Coordinates of C-alpha atoms in Angstrom, one line a residue:
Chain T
X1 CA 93.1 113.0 66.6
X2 CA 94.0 110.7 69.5
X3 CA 96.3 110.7 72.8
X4 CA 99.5 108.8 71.7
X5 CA 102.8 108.0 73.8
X6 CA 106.3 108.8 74.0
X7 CA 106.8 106.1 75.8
X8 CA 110.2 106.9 77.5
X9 CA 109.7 110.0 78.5
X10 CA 107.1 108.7 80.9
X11 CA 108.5 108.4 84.4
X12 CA 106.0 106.5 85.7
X13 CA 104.0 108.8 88.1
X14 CA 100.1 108.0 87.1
X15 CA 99.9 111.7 87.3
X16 CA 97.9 111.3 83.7
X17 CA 95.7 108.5 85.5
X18 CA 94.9 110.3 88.0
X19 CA 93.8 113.1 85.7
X20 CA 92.2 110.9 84.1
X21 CA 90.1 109.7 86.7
X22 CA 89.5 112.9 87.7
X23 CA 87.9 113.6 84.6
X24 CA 85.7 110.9 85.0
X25 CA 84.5 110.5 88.4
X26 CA 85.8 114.0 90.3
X27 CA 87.5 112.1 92.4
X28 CA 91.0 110.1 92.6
X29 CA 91.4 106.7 92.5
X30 CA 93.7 104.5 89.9
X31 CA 90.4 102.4 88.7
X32 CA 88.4 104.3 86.1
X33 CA 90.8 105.9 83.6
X34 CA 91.0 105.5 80.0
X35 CA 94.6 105.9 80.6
X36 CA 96.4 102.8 82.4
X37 CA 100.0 103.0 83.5
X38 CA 101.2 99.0 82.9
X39 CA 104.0 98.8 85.7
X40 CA 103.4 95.0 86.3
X41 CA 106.9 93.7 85.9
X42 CA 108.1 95.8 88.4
X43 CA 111.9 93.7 88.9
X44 CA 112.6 94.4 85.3
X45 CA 111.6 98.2 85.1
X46 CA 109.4 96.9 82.3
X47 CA 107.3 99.8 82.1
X48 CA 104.1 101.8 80.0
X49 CA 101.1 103.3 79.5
X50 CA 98.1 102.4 77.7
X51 CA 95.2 104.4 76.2
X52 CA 91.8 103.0 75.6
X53 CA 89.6 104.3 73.0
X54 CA 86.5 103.4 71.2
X55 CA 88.2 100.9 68.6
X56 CA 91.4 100.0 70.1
X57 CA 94.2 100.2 73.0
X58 CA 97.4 102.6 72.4
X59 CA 100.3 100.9 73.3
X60 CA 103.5 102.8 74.6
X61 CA 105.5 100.0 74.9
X62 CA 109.3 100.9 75.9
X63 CA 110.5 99.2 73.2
X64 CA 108.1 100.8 70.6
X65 CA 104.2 102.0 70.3
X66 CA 101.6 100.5 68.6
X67 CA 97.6 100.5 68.1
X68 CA 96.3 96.8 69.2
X69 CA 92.4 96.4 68.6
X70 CA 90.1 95.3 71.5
X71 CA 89.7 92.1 70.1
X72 CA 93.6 91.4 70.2
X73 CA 93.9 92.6 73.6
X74 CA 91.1 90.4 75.1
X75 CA 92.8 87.0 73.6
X76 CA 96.3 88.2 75.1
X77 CA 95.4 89.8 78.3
X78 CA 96.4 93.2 79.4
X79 CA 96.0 95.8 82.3
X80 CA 98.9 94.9 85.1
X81 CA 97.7 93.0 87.3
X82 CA 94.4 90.9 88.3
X83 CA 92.9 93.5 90.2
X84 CA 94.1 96.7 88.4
X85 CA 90.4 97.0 86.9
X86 CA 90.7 95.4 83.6
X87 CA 91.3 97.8 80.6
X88 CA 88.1 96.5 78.6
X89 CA 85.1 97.9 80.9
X90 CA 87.2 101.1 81.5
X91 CA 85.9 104.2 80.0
X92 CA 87.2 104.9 76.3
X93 CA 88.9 108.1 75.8
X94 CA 86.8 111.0 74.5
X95 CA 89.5 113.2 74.5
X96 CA 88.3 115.5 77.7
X97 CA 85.3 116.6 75.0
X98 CA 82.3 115.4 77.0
X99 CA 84.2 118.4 80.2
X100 CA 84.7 120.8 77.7
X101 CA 88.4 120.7 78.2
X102 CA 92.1 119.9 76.5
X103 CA 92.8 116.3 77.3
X104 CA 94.2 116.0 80.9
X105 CA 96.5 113.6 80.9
X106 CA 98.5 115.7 78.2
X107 CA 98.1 119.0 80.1
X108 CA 99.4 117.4 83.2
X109 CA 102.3 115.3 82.1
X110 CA 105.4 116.6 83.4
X111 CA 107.2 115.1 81.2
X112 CA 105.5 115.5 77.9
X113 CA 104.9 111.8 77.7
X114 CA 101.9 112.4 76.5
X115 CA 100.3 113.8 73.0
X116 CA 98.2 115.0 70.9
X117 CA 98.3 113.6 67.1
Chain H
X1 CA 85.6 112.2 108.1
X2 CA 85.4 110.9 104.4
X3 CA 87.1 113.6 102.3
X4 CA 90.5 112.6 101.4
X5 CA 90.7 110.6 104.8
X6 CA 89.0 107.8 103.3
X7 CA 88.0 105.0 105.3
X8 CA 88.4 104.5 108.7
X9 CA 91.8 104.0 111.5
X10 CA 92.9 100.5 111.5
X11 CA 93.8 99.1 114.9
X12 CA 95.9 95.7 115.1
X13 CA 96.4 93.8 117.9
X14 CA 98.9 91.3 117.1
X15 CA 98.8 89.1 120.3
X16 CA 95.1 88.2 119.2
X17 CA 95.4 88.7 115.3
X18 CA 92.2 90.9 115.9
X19 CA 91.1 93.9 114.3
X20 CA 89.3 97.0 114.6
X21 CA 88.0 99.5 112.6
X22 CA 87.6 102.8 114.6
X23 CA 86.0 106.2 112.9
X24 CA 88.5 108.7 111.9
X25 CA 86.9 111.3 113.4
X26 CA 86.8 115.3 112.8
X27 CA 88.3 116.1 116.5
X28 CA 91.2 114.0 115.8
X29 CA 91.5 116.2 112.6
X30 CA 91.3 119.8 114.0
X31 CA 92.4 118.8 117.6
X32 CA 96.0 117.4 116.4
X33 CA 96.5 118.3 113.1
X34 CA 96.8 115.6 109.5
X35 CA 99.3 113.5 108.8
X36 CA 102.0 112.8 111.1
X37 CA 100.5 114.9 113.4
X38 CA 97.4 112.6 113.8
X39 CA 99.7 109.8 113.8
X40 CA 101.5 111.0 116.6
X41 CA 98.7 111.4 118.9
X42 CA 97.4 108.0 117.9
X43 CA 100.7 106.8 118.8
X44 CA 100.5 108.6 122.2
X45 CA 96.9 106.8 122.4
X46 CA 98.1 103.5 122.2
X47 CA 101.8 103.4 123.6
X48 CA 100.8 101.0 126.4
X49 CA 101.3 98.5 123.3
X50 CA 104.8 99.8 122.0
X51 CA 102.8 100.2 118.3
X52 CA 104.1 100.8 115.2
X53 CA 101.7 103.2 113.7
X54 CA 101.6 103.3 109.7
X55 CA 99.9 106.9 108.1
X56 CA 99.6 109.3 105.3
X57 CA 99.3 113.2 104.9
X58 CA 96.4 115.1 104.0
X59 CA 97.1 115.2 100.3
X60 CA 98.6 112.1 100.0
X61 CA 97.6 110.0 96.5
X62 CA 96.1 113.1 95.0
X63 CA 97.2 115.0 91.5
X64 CA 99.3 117.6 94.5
X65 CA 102.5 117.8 93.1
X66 CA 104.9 115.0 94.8
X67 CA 101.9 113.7 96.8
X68 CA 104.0 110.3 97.8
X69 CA 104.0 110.5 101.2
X70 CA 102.6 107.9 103.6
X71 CA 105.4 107.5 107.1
X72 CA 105.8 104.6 109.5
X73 CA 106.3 105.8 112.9
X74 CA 107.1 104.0 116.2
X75 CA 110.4 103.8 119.2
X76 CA 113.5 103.5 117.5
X77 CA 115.5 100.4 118.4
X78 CA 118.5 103.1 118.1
X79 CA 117.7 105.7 119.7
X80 CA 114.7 104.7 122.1
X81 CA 113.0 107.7 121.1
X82 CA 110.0 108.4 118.9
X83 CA 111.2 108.1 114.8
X84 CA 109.4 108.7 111.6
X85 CA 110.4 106.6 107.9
X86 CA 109.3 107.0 104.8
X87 CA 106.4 105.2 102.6
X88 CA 107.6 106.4 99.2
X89 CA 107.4 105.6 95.8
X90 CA 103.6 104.1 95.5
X91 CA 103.7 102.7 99.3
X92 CA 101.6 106.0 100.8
X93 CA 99.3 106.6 98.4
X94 CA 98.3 102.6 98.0
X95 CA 97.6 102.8 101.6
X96 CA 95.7 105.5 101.3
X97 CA 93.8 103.6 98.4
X98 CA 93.6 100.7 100.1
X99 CA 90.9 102.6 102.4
X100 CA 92.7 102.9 105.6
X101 CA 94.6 106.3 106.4
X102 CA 95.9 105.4 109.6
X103 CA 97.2 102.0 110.8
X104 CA 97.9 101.1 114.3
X105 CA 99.7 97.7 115.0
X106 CA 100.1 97.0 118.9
X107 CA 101.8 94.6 121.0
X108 CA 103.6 91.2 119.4
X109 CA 102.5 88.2 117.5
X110 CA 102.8 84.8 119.0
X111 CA 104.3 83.5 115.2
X112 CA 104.9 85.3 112.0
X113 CA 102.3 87.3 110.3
X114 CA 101.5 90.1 107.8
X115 CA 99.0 92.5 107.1
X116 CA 96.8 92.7 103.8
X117 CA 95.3 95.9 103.5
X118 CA 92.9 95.7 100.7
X119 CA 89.6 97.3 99.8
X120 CA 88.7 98.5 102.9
X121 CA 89.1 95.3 104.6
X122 CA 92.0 94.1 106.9
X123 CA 93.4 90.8 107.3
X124 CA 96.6 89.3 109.7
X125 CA 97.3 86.3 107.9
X126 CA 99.8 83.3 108.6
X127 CA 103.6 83.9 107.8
X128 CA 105.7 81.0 108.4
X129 CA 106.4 80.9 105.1
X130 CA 107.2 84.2 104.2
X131 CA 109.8 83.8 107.6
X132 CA 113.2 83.5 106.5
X133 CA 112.7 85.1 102.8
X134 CA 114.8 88.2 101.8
X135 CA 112.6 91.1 100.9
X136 CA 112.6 90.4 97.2
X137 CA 111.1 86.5 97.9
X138 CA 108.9 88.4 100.5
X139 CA 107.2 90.6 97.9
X140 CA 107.3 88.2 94.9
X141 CA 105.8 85.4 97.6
X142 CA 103.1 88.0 98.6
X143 CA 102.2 89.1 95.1
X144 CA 102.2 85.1 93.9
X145 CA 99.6 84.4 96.6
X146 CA 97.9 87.6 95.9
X147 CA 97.8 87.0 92.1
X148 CA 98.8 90.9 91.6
X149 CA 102.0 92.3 90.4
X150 CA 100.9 95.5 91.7
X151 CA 100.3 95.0 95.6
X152 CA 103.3 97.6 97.2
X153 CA 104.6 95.2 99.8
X154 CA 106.5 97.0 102.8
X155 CA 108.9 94.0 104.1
X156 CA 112.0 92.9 106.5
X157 CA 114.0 90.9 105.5
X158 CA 116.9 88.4 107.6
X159 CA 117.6 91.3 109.1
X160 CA 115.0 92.7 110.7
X161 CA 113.9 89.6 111.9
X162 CA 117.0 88.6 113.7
X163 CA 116.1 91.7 114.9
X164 CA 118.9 94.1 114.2
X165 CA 119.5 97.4 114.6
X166 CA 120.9 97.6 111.2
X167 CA 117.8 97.0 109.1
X168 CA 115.1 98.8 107.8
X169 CA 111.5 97.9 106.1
X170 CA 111.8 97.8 102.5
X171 CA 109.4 99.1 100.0
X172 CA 108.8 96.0 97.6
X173 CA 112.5 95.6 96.1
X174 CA 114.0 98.3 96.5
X175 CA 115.1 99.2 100.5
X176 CA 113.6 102.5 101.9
X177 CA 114.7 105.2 103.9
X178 CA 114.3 103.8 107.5
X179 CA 117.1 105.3 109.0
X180 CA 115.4 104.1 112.8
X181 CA 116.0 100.9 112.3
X182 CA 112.1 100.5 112.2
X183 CA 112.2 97.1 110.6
X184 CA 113.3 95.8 113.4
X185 CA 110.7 96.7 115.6
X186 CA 108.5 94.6 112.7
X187 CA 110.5 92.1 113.5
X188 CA 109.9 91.9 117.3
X189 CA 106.4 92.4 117.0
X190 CA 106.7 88.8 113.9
X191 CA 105.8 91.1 111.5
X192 CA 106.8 90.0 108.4
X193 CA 105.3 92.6 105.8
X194 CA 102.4 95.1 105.7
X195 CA 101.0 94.1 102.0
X196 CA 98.8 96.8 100.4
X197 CA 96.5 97.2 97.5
X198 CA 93.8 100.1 97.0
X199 CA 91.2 100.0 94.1
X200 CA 89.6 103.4 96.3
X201 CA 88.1 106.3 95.5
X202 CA 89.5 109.8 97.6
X203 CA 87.1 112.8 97.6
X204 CA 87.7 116.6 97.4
X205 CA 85.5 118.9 99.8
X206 CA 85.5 121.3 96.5
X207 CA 86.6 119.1 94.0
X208 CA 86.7 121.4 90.9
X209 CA 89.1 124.3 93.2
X210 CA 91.0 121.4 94.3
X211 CA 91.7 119.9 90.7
X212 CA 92.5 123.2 89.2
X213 CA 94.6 124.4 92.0
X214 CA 96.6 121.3 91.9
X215 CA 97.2 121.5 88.1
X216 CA 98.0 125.1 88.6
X217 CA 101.1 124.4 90.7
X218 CA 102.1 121.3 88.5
X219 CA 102.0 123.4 85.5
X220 CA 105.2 125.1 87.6
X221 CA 106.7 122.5 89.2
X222 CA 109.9 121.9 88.2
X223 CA 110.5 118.2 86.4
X224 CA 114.1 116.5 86.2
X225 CA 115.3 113.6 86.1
X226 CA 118.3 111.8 88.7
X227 CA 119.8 112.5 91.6
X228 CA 122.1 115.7 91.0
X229 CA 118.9 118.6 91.4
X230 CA 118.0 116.8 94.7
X231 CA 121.2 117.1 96.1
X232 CA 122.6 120.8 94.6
X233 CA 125.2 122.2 97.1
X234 CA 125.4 119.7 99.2
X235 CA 129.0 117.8 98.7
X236 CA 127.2 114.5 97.8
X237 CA 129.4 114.2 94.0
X238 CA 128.3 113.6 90.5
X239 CA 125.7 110.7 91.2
X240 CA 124.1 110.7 88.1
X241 CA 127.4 110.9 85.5
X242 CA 128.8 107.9 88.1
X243 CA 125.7 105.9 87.5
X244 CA 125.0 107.1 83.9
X245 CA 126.6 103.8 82.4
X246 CA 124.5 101.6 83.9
X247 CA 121.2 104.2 83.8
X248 CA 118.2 102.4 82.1
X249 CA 115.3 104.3 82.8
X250 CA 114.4 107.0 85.7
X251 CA 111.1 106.5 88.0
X252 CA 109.2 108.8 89.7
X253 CA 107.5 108.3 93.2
X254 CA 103.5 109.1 93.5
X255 CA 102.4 111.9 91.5
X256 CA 105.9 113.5 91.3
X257 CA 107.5 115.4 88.7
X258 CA 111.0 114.7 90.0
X259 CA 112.3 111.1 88.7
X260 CA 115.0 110.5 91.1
X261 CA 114.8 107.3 91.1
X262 CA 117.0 105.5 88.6
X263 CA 117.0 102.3 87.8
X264 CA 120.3 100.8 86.7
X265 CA 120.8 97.4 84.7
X266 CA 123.8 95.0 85.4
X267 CA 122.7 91.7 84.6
X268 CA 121.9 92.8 81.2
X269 CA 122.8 95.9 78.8
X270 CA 121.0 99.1 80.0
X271 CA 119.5 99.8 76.5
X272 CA 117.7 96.9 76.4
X273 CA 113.8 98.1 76.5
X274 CA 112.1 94.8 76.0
X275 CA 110.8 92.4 78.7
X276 CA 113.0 89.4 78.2
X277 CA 114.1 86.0 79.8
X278 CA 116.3 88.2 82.4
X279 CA 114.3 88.3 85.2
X280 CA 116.1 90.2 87.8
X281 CA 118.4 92.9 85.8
X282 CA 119.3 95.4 88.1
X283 CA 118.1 97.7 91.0
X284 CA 116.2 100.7 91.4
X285 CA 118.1 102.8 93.6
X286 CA 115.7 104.9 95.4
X287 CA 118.5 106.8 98.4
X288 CA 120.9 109.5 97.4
X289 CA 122.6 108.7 100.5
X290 CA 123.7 105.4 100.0
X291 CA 124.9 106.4 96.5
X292 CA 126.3 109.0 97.9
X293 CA 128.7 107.5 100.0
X294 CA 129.7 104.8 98.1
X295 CA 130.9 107.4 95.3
X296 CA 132.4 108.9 97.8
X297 CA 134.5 105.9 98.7
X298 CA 135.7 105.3 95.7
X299 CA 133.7 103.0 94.2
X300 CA 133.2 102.0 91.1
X301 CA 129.0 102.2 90.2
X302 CA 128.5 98.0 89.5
X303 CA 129.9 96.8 92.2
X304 CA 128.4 99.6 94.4
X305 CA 124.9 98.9 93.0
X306 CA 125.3 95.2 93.7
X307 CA 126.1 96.1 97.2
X308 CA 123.2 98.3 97.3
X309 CA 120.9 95.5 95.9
X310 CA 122.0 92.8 98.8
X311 CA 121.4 95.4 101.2
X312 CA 117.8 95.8 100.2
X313 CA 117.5 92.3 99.4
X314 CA 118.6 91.1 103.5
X315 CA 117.0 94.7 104.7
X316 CA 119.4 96.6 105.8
X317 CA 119.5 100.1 105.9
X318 CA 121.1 101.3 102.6
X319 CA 122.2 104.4 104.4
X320 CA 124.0 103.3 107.8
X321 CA 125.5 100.2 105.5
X322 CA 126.8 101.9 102.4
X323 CA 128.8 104.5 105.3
X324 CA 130.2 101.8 107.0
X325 CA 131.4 100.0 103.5
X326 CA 132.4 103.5 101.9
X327 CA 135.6 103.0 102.9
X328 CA 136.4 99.7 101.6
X329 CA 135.5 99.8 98.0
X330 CA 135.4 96.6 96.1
X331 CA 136.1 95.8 92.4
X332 CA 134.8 92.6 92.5
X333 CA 131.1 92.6 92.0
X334 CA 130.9 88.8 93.8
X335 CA 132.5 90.3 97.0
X336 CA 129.8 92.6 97.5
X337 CA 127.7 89.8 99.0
X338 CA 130.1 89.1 101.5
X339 CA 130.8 92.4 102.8
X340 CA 127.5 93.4 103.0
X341 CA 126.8 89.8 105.2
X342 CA 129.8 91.3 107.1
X343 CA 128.1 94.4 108.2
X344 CA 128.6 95.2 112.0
X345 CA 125.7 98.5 112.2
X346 CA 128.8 100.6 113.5
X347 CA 127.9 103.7 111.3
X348 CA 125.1 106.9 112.2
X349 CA 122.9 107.3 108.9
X350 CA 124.0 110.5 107.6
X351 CA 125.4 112.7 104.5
X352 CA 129.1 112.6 103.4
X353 CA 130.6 115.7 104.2
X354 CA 127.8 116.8 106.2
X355 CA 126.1 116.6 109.8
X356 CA 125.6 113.0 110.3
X357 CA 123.7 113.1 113.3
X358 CA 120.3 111.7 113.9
X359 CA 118.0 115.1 113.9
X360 CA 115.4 113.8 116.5
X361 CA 111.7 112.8 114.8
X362 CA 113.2 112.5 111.5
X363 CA 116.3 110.7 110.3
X364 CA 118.5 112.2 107.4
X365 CA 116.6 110.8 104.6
X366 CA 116.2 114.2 103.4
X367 CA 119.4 115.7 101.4
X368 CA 120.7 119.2 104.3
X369 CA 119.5 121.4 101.3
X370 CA 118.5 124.1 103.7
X371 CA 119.5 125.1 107.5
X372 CA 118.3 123.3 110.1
X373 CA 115.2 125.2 110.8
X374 CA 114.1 125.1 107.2
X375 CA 115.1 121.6 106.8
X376 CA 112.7 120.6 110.2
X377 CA 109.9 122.7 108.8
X378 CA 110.2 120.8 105.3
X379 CA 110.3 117.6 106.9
X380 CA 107.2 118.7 109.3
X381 CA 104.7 119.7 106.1
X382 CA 105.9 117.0 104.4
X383 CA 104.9 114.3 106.5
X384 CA 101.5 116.4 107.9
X385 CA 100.2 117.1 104.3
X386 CA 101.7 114.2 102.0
X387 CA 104.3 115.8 100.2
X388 CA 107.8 114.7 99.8
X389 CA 110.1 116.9 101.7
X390 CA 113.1 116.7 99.5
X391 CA 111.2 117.5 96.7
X392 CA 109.8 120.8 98.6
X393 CA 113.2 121.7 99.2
X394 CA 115.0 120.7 96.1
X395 CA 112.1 122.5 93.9
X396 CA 112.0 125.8 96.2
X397 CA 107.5 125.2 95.8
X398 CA 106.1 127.8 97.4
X399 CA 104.2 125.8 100.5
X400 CA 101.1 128.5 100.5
X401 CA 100.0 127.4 97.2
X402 CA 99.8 123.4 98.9
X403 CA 98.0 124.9 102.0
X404 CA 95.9 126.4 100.1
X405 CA 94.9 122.7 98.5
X406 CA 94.1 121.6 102.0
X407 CA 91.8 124.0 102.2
X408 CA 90.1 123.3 99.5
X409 CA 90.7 118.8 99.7
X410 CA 89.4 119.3 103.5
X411 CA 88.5 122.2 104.9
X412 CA 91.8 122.5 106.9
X413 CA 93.4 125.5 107.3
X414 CA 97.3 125.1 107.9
X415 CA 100.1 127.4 107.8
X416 CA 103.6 126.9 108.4
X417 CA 103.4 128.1 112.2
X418 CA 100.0 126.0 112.5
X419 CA 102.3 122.9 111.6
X420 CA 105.6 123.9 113.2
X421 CA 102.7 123.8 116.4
X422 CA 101.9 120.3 115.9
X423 CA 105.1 119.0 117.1
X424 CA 105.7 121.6 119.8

């Protein structure tokens, strides 16, 4: 079971990192999710979101989604933007389980961009 | 006061390039009221330098439903009188981040400079060569020097630094909806862009309440997508169905569930979801307005959006310019660039088929979804607690349920007479 992407339903509000975040650190701030919306190429509406979890990153690319492993990610560079806090030393995604709760940024996606599978 | 104000008021005096970092202190809190209200009265504190004062609302950058909101506020060029624009899209809630609520920039620069609010630290940096650029050089030039694609970049362009009353700041690419001609008091006081950037951290008095309270009005906020909910019975046509050919994706501002914004592709096919070698496709338009009139004009939706891009791109208001070219539509996509140069600033900002008049503090940004009374109330919460005001009317939220997360974000108690109060 993991978060996974629909990739163009997202709108692009960071409500889920926000969530996110929350879950972490009880507070909000766009640093510390597991959940990183990639909205670097701004001019070009090039736009997604990326899940980090114990092995690998979730990709919702626009044009498709797919699993990359940490490895990959760390030769090719991801995260939008130098100072967007870089993907690798962000928590991994434990699903909500260490709160007790459904995963956040699934519950709070207006949009159902987010799921469960 | 560290709980969701985070950091401390900025002040800026440009003749020296200095800074100061003052407190934000409780009194200002319960004496004047969040948000635009503290704004104001910092205004009032520090008109002796004619200052542009940059804010956010109380909830601003939190999970709140539509929590967007940041304002610029300062003497309109146009009507001499106090006026209020919008920080949308990721604008408010980056300052917010950035670790300044309130920014206060006084007198003029000698020479062209712009602020980098970052961290919790201020700079005024050099801008000769940022002088000149249209707003999209201006943000790509910022983010270059920056080395971040994610810095929100609030810019004049040629226009506001000439400085006319036709422009208007401009959120990163994409215009904005200074209707007060606000850009060009950047441009009088040299200053080329307010650049901002927050990696911080914004804290909840209770937390927990806070968090669940929020989610609990998300979970029935209503979601769309376009321009057509935001504008129901007003006469403002079929935006959405004129742009739909062109429609590649639709973005959201800060934490809202409404995606007006829709970004349109005309420099490659609309489907196209990869990043490729075109680097400048389209345009997000971000105003109902401007669409607005130019549907109303007759216009077809390319040559309209082109128009719509030049206007951000020099920083002009999208409004006030697509009025005055409504009614000289243009087939010819490569025209567009020479009417818009032609602009002469003759038009109010306004709503086609509606009351076009300036309405005092706040300029017609917001769609006349309500009467008068309920649209000044709207636009009054908005600014004081962070929330966009079209989406309070558009939706039909229920404000008690957002007072009651200022209650539990601050410790502020607010109604809607409490606010209406503010501006009396």
């Amino acid at each position: 079971m993991r978060v996974k992407v629909r990739p163009l339903n997202c709108t692009g509000c960071a409500l889920c990192e926000l969530a996110c975040g929350f879950h972490w650190d009880e507070a909000f701030s766009l640093i510390s999710s597991s959940v990183l919306l990639y909205r670097a190429e701004e001019k070009k509406d090039y736009m997604g979101v990326i899940i980090k979890t114990e092995e690998d990153l979730f990709l919702g690319r626009p044009e498709g989604t797919a699993e990359m492993k940490l490895g990959e990610i760390q030769k090719q560079g991801a995260g939008g933007g130098a100072s967007a806090k870089p993907i690798l030393i962000r928590q991994t995604c434990d699903l909500c389980k260490s709160a007790g709760v459904e995963p956040q940024c699934v519950e709070i996606c207006p949009h159902d961009a987010l799921y469960l599978e | 006061m560290d709980v969701m104000y985070y950091g401390d008021t900025l002040i800026v005096d440009l003749p020296t390039g200095k800074t100061e970092q003052v407190e934000f202190s409780p009194e200002m809190l319960t004496e004047n009221g969040p948000g635009l209200a503290a704004g104001i009265a910092l205004y009032r504190d520090h008109e002796d330098g004619d200052p542009l004062v940059f804010g956010s609302g109380l909830l601003t950058g939190t999970t709140a439903p539509a929590s967007s909101l940041g304002f610029v506020l300062g003497k309109s060029p146009l009507s001499g009188e106090l006026a209020v624009s919008p920080l949308s899209l990721f604008s408010g809630a980056e300052m917010k981040l950035s670790g300044f609520s309130m920014v206060v920039i006084k007198g003029d620069s000698p020479k062209p400079v712009y602020l980098w609010l970052h961290d919790g630290v201020a700079d005024v940096l050099d801008a000769a060569e940022l002088w000149g650029l249209d707003t999209w050089g201006t943000t790509d030039a910022v983010r270059s020097e920056m080395g971040e694609q994610l810095v929100q970049v609030v810019s004049i362009g040629p226009a506001g630094e000439s400085p006319s009353k036709l422009s208007a700041y401009s959120i990163n690419y994409w215009g904005s909806g200074d209707t007060a001609a606000l850009g060009a008091r950047m441009g009088g006081k040299k200053l080329k862009a307010v650049a901002l950037r927050g990696l911080g951290m914004l804290d909840a008095e209770e937390p927990q309440d806070f968090y669940e309270g929020a989610k609990g009005l998300l979970s029935e906020a209503p979601a769309w997508k376009g321009f057509n909910k935001a504008c129901e019975g007003i006469d403002a046509g079929d935006i959405d169905g004129w742009l739909k050919p062109l429609v590649h994706r639709y973005r959201s501002c800060f934490a809202c569930p409404a995606a007006c914004n829709t970004f349109v592709k005309y420099n490659e096919g609309p489907s196209v979801m990869e990043s490729t070698g075109v680097e400048e496709p389209g345009m997000l338009v971000t105003g109902a307005a401007s669409a607005a009139w130019l549907l109303s004009g007759g216009w077809k939706a390319e040559p309209a959006c082109r128009a719509m891009e030049s206007m951000a791109r020099a920083g002009i208001d999208l409004i006030r310019g697509a009025r005055e070219l409504a009614g000289s539509p243009l087939d010819d996509a490569s025209e567009t660039e020479e009417a818009v140069g032609g602009l002469s600033g003759g038009e109010e900002a306004g709503w086609p088929g509606g009351d076009s008049s300036p309405k005092g503090l706040f300029g017609p940004w917001v769609p006349p979804l309500a009467d008068e009374d309920e649209w000044l109330l709207a636009n009054r919460i908005g600014y004081v607690i962070g929330i966009c005001p079209t989406y309070l009317l558009a939706s039909g939220m229920e404000t008690s349920g957002l007072f009651g997360l200022c209650s539990s974000a601050a410790g502020v108690e607010l109604d809607p007479s409490m606010v209406a109060g503010m501006f009396s």
